[in-house]
Short mmCIF file of C-alpha atoms in Angstrom, two decimals:
data_model
loop_
_atom_site.label_atom_id
_atom_site.label_comp_id
_atom_site.label_asym_id
_atom_site.label_seq_id
_atom_site.Cartn_x
_atom_site.Cartn_y
_atom_site.Cartn_z
CA TYR A 1 3.60 -17.52 -24.22
CA ALA A 2 3.62 -15.12 -21.17
CA LEU A 3 6.68 -13.16 -23.44
CA GLY A 4 4.91 -13.15 -26.14
CA CYS A 5 6.91 -15.54 -27.68
CA SER A 6 6.26 -19.59 -29.31
CA LEU A 7 8.13 -22.08 -26.83
CA GLU A 8 10.04 -22.78 -30.25
CA GLN A 9 11.39 -19.21 -29.88
CA VAL A 10 12.20 -19.23 -26.35
CA ILE A 11 14.02 -22.92 -26.32
CA GLY A 12 18.12 -22.34 -26.77
CA LYS A 13 17.78 -19.30 -25.30
CA LYS A 14 19.05 -17.86 -21.97
CA TRP A 15 16.56 -16.18 -19.55
CA ILE A 16 19.32 -13.45 -19.30
CA ASP A 17 18.16 -12.59 -23.19
CA PHE A 18 14.67 -11.71 -22.04
CA ALA A 19 15.48 -10.10 -18.38
CA ASN A 20 15.61 -6.23 -18.02
CA GLU A 21 19.35 -4.94 -17.42
CA ASP A 22 18.25 -2.60 -14.52
CA ASP A 23 16.90 -5.98 -12.40
CA LEU A 24 20.16 -7.82 -13.33
CA LYS A 25 22.06 -7.07 -10.48
CA LEU A 26 19.75 -7.49 -7.63
CA ILE A 27 18.89 -11.17 -9.59
CA LEU A 28 22.35 -12.09 -9.56
CA GLN A 29 23.14 -11.05 -6.21
CA LYS A 30 20.08 -13.19 -5.35
CA ILE A 31 21.37 -16.60 -7.18
CA ASN A 32 25.09 -15.90 -5.12
CA GLU A 33 23.31 -15.69 -1.97
CA LEU A 34 22.02 -19.26 -2.61
CA THR A 35 23.04 -22.25 -0.53
CA PRO A 36 21.95 -25.44 0.19
CA LEU A 37 20.04 -24.22 3.65
CA ASN A 38 18.97 -21.17 1.54
CA HIS A 39 17.92 -22.82 -1.67
CA SER A 40 15.23 -20.45 -3.25
CA PHE A 41 14.03 -17.07 -3.88
CA ILE A 42 11.38 -14.97 -5.50
CA THR A 43 11.57 -12.14 -8.54
CA GLU A 44 9.49 -9.88 -10.08
CA ASN A 45 11.27 -8.69 -13.21
CA ARG A 46 10.79 -6.71 -16.27
CA ASP A 47 11.11 -8.25 -19.32
CA GLN A 48 11.38 -7.60 -23.39
CA ARG A 49 8.41 -8.47 -25.11
CA LYS A 50 8.29 -9.87 -28.23
CA ASP A 51 5.74 -6.83 -29.67
CA GLY A 52 8.75 -4.91 -27.94
CA LYS A 53 6.85 -3.93 -24.78
CA ILE A 54 8.02 -3.92 -21.00
CA GLY A 55 5.63 -6.62 -19.08
CA TRP A 56 6.26 -8.54 -15.22
CA THR A 57 6.86 -11.67 -14.40
CA GLN A 58 7.16 -13.27 -11.22
CA TRP A 59 10.16 -15.90 -10.63
CA ILE A 60 10.06 -18.99 -8.24
CA ASN A 61 13.62 -19.67 -8.27
CA HIS A 62 15.03 -22.92 -6.98
CA GLY A 63 18.74 -24.12 -6.69
CA ILE A 64 19.59 -27.75 -7.14
CA PHE A 65 23.04 -28.26 -5.17
CA ASN A 66 25.24 -31.59 -5.43
CA GLU A 67 26.43 -33.63 -2.92
CA ASN A 68 29.60 -31.08 -2.26
CA GLY A 69 26.83 -28.14 -1.75
CA GLU A 70 27.54 -26.75 -5.10
CA LEU A 71 24.59 -24.95 -7.07
CA LYS A 72 24.26 -27.17 -10.29
CA GLU A 73 21.41 -25.53 -11.72
CA ILE A 74 18.23 -23.59 -11.07
CA GLN A 75 14.69 -24.33 -11.65
CA SER A 76 12.52 -21.31 -12.18
CA VAL A 77 8.46 -21.26 -12.33
CA GLY A 78 6.91 -17.77 -13.89
CA ARG A 79 4.28 -16.20 -14.30
CA ASP A 80 2.91 -13.01 -16.00
CA ILE A 81 1.83 -10.63 -13.57
CA THR A 82 2.04 -7.63 -15.98
CA GLU A 83 -1.37 -6.88 -15.44
CA GLN A 84 -1.23 -6.54 -11.62
CA LYS A 85 1.71 -4.36 -11.74
CA ASN A 86 -0.46 -1.69 -13.67
CA ILE A 87 -2.88 -2.00 -11.49
CA GLU A 88 -0.06 -1.87 -8.85
CA PHE A 89 1.35 1.47 -10.52
CA ALA A 90 -1.79 3.02 -10.79
CA LEU A 91 -2.81 2.70 -7.11
CA ARG A 92 0.44 4.04 -6.34
CA GLU A 93 -0.29 7.44 -8.54
CA SER A 94 -3.42 7.62 -7.52
CA GLU A 95 -2.50 7.42 -3.68
CA ALA A 96 0.18 10.54 -4.42
CA LYS A 97 -2.36 12.52 -6.23
CA PHE A 98 -4.31 11.77 -3.22
CA GLN A 99 -1.44 12.77 -0.95
CA LYS A 100 -0.55 15.52 -2.59
CA ILE A 101 -4.46 17.04 -2.49
CA ALA A 102 -4.64 16.01 1.05
CA GLN A 103 -1.16 17.72 2.45
CA SER A 104 -2.16 20.81 0.87
CA SER A 105 -5.83 21.38 2.23
CA PRO A 106 -5.96 23.34 5.07
CA SER A 107 -8.62 20.83 6.52
CA ILE A 108 -8.12 17.49 8.06
CA ILE A 109 -8.90 14.80 5.59
CA TYR A 110 -9.07 11.42 7.22
CA ILE A 111 -10.18 8.05 6.84
CA ALA A 112 -12.31 6.30 9.82
CA GLY A 113 -13.42 3.23 10.85
CA GLN A 114 -14.70 1.24 13.24
CA LYS A 115 -13.65 -2.40 14.52
CA PRO A 116 -16.68 -5.20 15.63
CA ASP A 117 -15.82 -4.56 19.15
CA GLY A 118 -17.14 -0.84 18.59
CA SER A 119 -13.83 0.79 19.03
CA ARG A 120 -12.79 3.50 16.21
CA PHE A 121 -9.49 3.89 14.24
CA PHE A 122 -8.18 6.21 11.70
CA GLU A 123 -6.84 4.63 8.76
CA TYR A 124 -5.44 8.12 7.28
CA ILE A 125 -5.32 11.68 8.71
CA SER A 126 -3.81 14.64 6.87
CA THR A 127 -0.94 17.03 8.53
CA ALA A 128 -3.56 19.41 8.86
CA VAL A 129 -4.64 17.88 12.41
CA GLU A 130 -1.47 19.42 14.02
CA GLU A 131 -2.14 22.85 13.23
CA ILE A 132 -5.69 22.85 13.83
CA LEU A 133 -5.85 20.60 17.02
CA ASN A 134 -2.31 20.61 18.02
CA VAL A 135 -1.41 16.68 17.60
CA THR A 136 0.66 14.96 14.91
CA PRO A 137 -1.26 12.72 12.60
CA GLU A 138 1.44 9.54 14.18
CA GLU A 139 0.21 10.16 17.33
CA VAL A 140 -3.75 10.25 16.08
CA LEU A 141 -2.73 6.77 13.84
CA SER A 142 -1.23 5.24 16.73
CA ASN A 143 -3.17 6.57 19.55
CA PRO A 144 -6.83 7.46 18.37
CA HIS A 145 -8.57 7.43 22.12
CA CYS A 146 -6.25 10.96 22.00
CA PHE A 147 -8.42 12.59 18.67
CA PHE A 148 -11.77 11.45 20.69
CA GLU A 149 -10.81 12.94 24.15
CA MET A 150 -10.16 15.86 23.01
CA ILE A 151 -14.48 15.59 21.98
CA HIS A 152 -15.69 18.88 24.61
CA PRO A 153 -17.58 16.49 27.15
CA ASP A 154 -20.95 18.17 25.93
CA ASP A 155 -21.06 17.70 22.19
CA VAL A 156 -20.04 13.75 22.88
CA ALA A 157 -23.39 12.69 22.59
CA GLY A 158 -24.97 14.98 20.01
CA LEU A 159 -21.63 14.12 18.01
CA GLU A 160 -22.42 10.36 18.52
CA GLN A 161 -25.90 10.74 17.67
CA ALA A 162 -24.85 12.67 14.33
CA ILE A 163 -22.60 9.89 13.15
CA HIS A 164 -25.33 7.43 14.21
CA ASP A 165 -28.03 9.23 11.73
CA ASN A 166 -25.50 9.36 8.98
CA ILE A 167 -24.73 6.08 8.75
CA GLN A 168 -28.28 4.90 9.31
CA LYS A 169 -29.87 7.08 6.99
CA ASN A 170 -26.98 6.86 4.79
CA ILE A 171 -26.45 10.41 3.92
CA SER A 172 -23.70 13.08 4.69
CA SER A 173 -24.98 15.85 7.07
CA PRO A 174 -22.65 18.88 8.20
CA TYR A 175 -22.44 18.86 12.26
CA GLN A 176 -20.25 20.70 14.45
CA TRP A 177 -18.11 19.96 18.16
CA ARG A 178 -16.14 21.26 19.99
CA MET A 179 -12.49 20.00 20.68
CA VAL A 180 -10.62 21.53 23.60
CA THR A 181 -7.03 21.39 22.60
CA SER A 182 -3.10 22.32 23.90
CA SER A 183 -3.87 26.06 22.85
CA GLY A 184 -8.23 26.24 23.95
CA ILE A 185 -11.05 25.48 23.02
CA LYS A 186 -12.21 25.21 18.73
CA TRP A 187 -15.02 24.15 17.21
CA VAL A 188 -14.84 22.14 14.17
CA GLN A 189 -17.57 21.18 11.62
CA ALA A 190 -17.55 17.35 9.53
CA HIS A 191 -18.66 16.91 6.11
CA ASP A 192 -18.25 12.86 6.55
CA ARG A 193 -18.73 10.60 3.37
CA ILE A 194 -19.81 7.13 4.44
#
């Protein structure tokens, strides 16, 4: 029923009757790559539903070979993943909008976390970090210590206390501190959301 068809409406039809034309090239390539040692593959492809809408099906495909190693048939099991795909597309769209906003902001936008061992890391940091602190987002993401080591030594304790207070009280109070950059000392202010 994933295709919007009854069993009777599907029997006698070929899978190619439902497959999206744009996905066929990859599917046929995967079929051509099947060997007795590499006998299965998974695809996620679009298909035309009875109601005229495009849906998504995930197929687990298994090639059956004869004693000469020739492909005789492919057995496939499919499941409807339209809902998951719609969620995935919505998340990608949301992520793209977030990226546009973050990249156009003159402020540093970041998502930070803390590991069980107490060490901090960044899941995301915007490109504004390069203009403000003279380090690239890639440097901060791969080595968060380069960011934390820039905090002025006299401000570390106060910053730690402000972060601790915000977490404990579940509030978002702004706090300021100095960062020692390659172009000098810069004051920054954070408005974190927990």
